[in-house]
Amino acid sequence: MTDSKGDLENVVVYIAEGLGDRTFDVPTQPVVVEQKACMYQPHVLAVRANQPVHVVNDDPTSHNIHPTPANNREWNKAEPPGTSVDETFTREEIAIPVKCNLHPWMHGYFAVLNTSHYAVTDNEGNYSLKGLPPGKYTVTAWQEQYSTQSQEVTVGPTGAASVNFVFKVTPYLY
């Protein structure tokens, strides 16, 4: 979704290359997905490989959560009102579709990443990748309708750099 200035939310932005053999601990704190008002919130969720995903049904009706990955184990779990599900994904995979088989309009995406440096743009298209050591990186952005773009960036000693992605929309022809 875009705002009045054309800024795009729900874009997954991450460091695709440049960290070398640096490793960062996988968070043990789960990321949370809520089923609320018959929608997945957030619509796009970024998570580290092997980080717990905690799915909560906050609605007064039953749902299920059914991610359909290509490179991870598929799961499909029922969620009566007020219940939760905990799962993990073991391998990196961007753009895992998520659906509720009971409510076909409910859908979202999971992005499972090996990097610790990632973000999802907010409703004004903003993001921040904090704590990057100085160096040259490939920054990649994925959006569910507009695919993937990558750009090179060099982070200097101050840790400051800027990357702006512009997704081109193909006009719909009748």
Short mmCIF file of C-alpha atoms in Angstrom, two decimals:
data_model
loop_
_atom_site.label_atom_id
_atom_site.label_comp_id
_atom_site.label_asym_id
_atom_site.label_seq_id
_atom_site.Cartn_x
_atom_site.Cartn_y
_atom_site.Cartn_z
CA MET A 1 0.00 0.00 0.00
CA THR A 2 1.26 3.49 -0.77
CA ASP A 3 0.67 6.77 1.01
CA SER A 4 -0.29 10.02 -0.75
CA LYS A 5 3.36 10.63 -1.74
CA GLY A 6 3.73 7.16 -3.28
CA ASP A 7 5.80 5.75 -0.40
CA LEU A 8 5.47 1.97 -0.21
CA GLU A 9 4.89 0.00 2.99
CA ASN A 10 5.54 -3.72 3.62
CA VAL A 11 8.78 -3.85 1.65
CA VAL A 12 11.34 -6.25 3.14
CA VAL A 13 14.80 -4.61 3.01
CA TYR A 14 17.85 -6.66 3.97
CA ILE A 15 21.60 -7.09 3.57
CA ALA A 16 21.99 -9.77 0.90
CA GLU A 17 25.79 -9.65 0.62
CA GLY A 18 28.75 -8.06 2.34
CA LEU A 19 28.72 -9.36 5.89
CA GLY A 20 31.26 -12.03 4.95
CA ASP A 21 31.67 -14.68 7.61
CA ARG A 22 30.39 -12.43 10.40
CA THR A 23 27.71 -14.21 12.36
CA PHE A 24 25.09 -12.82 14.68
CA ASP A 25 23.09 -14.79 17.23
CA VAL A 26 19.56 -15.74 16.26
CA PRO A 27 17.10 -14.00 18.58
CA THR A 28 15.31 -16.29 21.00
CA GLN A 29 12.48 -13.77 21.39
CA PRO A 30 9.64 -14.79 19.05
CA VAL A 31 8.20 -12.49 16.43
CA VAL A 32 4.44 -12.17 16.77
CA VAL A 33 1.74 -12.42 14.11
CA GLU A 34 -1.79 -11.57 15.16
CA GLN A 35 -4.96 -12.73 13.50
CA LYS A 36 -7.09 -9.71 14.25
CA ALA A 37 -10.22 -8.43 12.50
CA CYS A 38 -9.79 -11.35 10.07
CA MET A 39 -6.42 -10.04 8.87
CA TYR A 40 -2.80 -11.02 9.49
CA GLN A 41 -1.02 -8.26 11.38
CA PRO A 42 1.58 -7.50 10.25
CA HIS A 43 0.77 -8.27 6.62
CA VAL A 44 4.47 -8.88 5.90
CA LEU A 45 6.65 -10.38 8.61
CA ALA A 46 10.44 -10.65 8.51
CA VAL A 47 12.09 -13.22 10.78
CA ARG A 48 15.49 -14.85 11.14
CA ALA A 49 15.89 -18.49 10.19
CA ASN A 50 15.40 -20.55 13.40
CA GLN A 51 13.77 -17.64 15.26
CA PRO A 52 10.41 -18.58 16.83
CA VAL A 53 7.22 -17.31 15.18
CA HIS A 54 4.29 -16.89 17.60
CA VAL A 55 0.87 -16.69 15.93
CA VAL A 56 -2.04 -15.47 18.07
CA ASN A 57 -5.74 -15.62 17.22
CA ASP A 58 -7.28 -12.48 18.74
CA ASP A 59 -10.60 -12.91 16.90
CA PRO A 60 -13.81 -14.39 18.30
CA THR A 61 -13.84 -16.86 15.39
CA SER A 62 -11.62 -19.77 14.39
CA HIS A 63 -8.78 -19.33 11.92
CA ASN A 64 -5.93 -21.39 10.68
CA ILE A 65 -2.47 -20.39 9.59
CA HIS A 66 -1.09 -22.04 6.50
CA PRO A 67 2.30 -20.90 5.17
CA THR A 68 3.16 -22.52 1.83
CA PRO A 69 6.95 -22.31 1.52
CA ALA A 70 9.02 -23.77 -1.30
CA ASN A 71 12.22 -24.43 0.73
CA ASN A 72 10.93 -24.95 4.28
CA ARG A 73 8.47 -27.33 5.88
CA GLU A 74 4.86 -26.48 5.15
CA TRP A 75 2.48 -26.39 8.10
CA ASN A 76 -1.24 -25.85 8.44
CA LYS A 77 -2.59 -25.37 11.96
CA ALA A 78 -6.09 -24.66 13.25
CA GLU A 79 -6.53 -21.83 15.74
CA PRO A 80 -9.75 -21.60 17.73
CA PRO A 81 -10.45 -18.17 19.29
CA GLY A 82 -7.88 -17.10 21.89
CA THR A 83 -5.26 -19.73 21.00
CA SER A 84 -1.72 -19.48 19.66
CA VAL A 85 0.73 -21.49 17.56
CA ASP A 86 4.54 -21.53 17.73
CA GLU A 87 6.72 -22.58 14.78
CA THR A 88 10.10 -21.90 13.18
CA PHE A 89 11.54 -21.91 9.67
CA THR A 90 15.03 -23.35 9.28
CA ARG A 91 16.11 -22.01 5.87
CA GLU A 92 16.21 -18.60 4.27
CA GLU A 93 13.25 -18.00 1.99
CA ILE A 94 11.79 -14.70 0.90
CA ALA A 95 8.10 -14.40 0.04
CA ILE A 96 6.45 -17.34 1.77
CA PRO A 97 2.71 -16.93 1.13
CA VAL A 98 0.54 -17.29 4.24
CA LYS A 99 -3.19 -17.91 4.13
CA CYS A 100 -6.17 -18.81 6.25
CA ASN A 101 -8.07 -21.67 4.62
CA LEU A 102 -11.24 -20.62 6.46
CA HIS A 103 -11.21 -16.98 5.29
CA PRO A 104 -9.83 -16.68 1.72
CA TRP A 105 -9.28 -12.90 1.95
CA MET A 106 -6.77 -13.40 4.78
CA HIS A 107 -3.27 -13.54 3.36
CA GLY A 108 0.20 -12.28 4.12
CA TYR A 109 3.88 -13.11 3.62
CA PHE A 110 6.80 -14.30 5.72
CA ALA A 111 10.38 -13.44 4.80
CA VAL A 112 12.85 -15.79 6.48
CA LEU A 113 16.37 -14.36 6.47
CA ASN A 114 19.86 -15.53 7.38
CA THR A 115 21.04 -11.98 8.00
CA SER A 116 20.48 -10.07 11.22
CA HIS A 117 20.25 -6.79 9.30
CA TYR A 118 16.77 -6.39 7.88
CA ALA A 119 13.64 -4.27 8.19
CA VAL A 120 10.12 -3.95 6.82
CA THR A 121 9.12 -0.49 5.62
CA ASP A 122 6.51 1.35 7.66
CA ASN A 123 3.37 3.00 6.26
CA GLU A 124 5.49 5.93 5.00
CA GLY A 125 8.07 3.72 3.27
CA ASN A 126 10.75 4.26 5.96
CA TYR A 127 13.23 1.66 7.16
CA SER A 128 16.52 1.53 9.03
CA LEU A 129 19.30 -1.08 9.11
CA LYS A 130 21.20 -0.27 12.29
CA GLY A 131 24.54 -1.53 13.51
CA LEU A 132 26.20 -2.26 10.18
CA PRO A 133 29.98 -2.24 10.38
CA PRO A 134 31.79 -0.13 7.77
CA GLY A 135 32.02 -1.90 4.43
CA LYS A 136 30.45 -2.51 1.04
CA TYR A 137 27.04 -4.22 0.99
CA THR A 138 24.34 -5.36 -1.36
CA VAL A 139 20.98 -4.17 -0.05
CA THR A 140 17.96 -6.00 -1.44
CA ALA A 141 14.31 -4.98 -1.29
CA TRP A 142 11.37 -7.31 -1.93
CA GLN A 143 7.72 -6.30 -2.31
CA GLU A 144 4.85 -8.72 -2.91
CA GLN A 145 3.61 -7.08 -6.15
CA TYR A 146 6.77 -5.50 -7.52
CA SER A 147 9.37 -8.24 -6.99
CA THR A 148 12.99 -7.64 -5.97
CA GLN A 149 15.60 -4.93 -6.46
CA SER A 150 19.19 -4.71 -5.23
CA GLN A 151 21.65 -1.84 -4.84
CA GLU A 152 25.25 -1.54 -3.72
CA VAL A 153 26.04 0.75 -0.80
CA THR A 154 29.20 1.61 1.11
CA VAL A 155 28.87 2.27 4.82
CA GLY A 156 31.61 4.56 6.07
CA PRO A 157 33.18 4.93 9.52
CA THR A 158 30.24 7.03 10.76
CA GLY A 159 27.83 4.18 9.94
CA ALA A 160 25.73 6.43 7.73
CA ALA A 161 24.51 5.50 4.26
CA SER A 162 21.31 5.87 2.31
CA VAL A 163 19.58 3.60 -0.18
CA ASN A 164 16.29 4.54 -1.83
CA PHE A 165 14.36 1.98 -3.86
CA VAL A 166 11.89 3.04 -6.54
CA PHE A 167 9.43 0.40 -7.72
CA LYS A 168 7.87 1.04 -11.11
CA VAL A 169 4.20 0.21 -11.48
CA THR A 170 3.03 -1.25 -14.76
CA PRO A 171 -0.23 0.43 -15.75
CA TYR A 172 -3.23 -1.84 -15.94
CA LEU A 173 -4.68 -1.92 -19.45
CA TYR A 174 -8.35 -2.71 -20.00
#
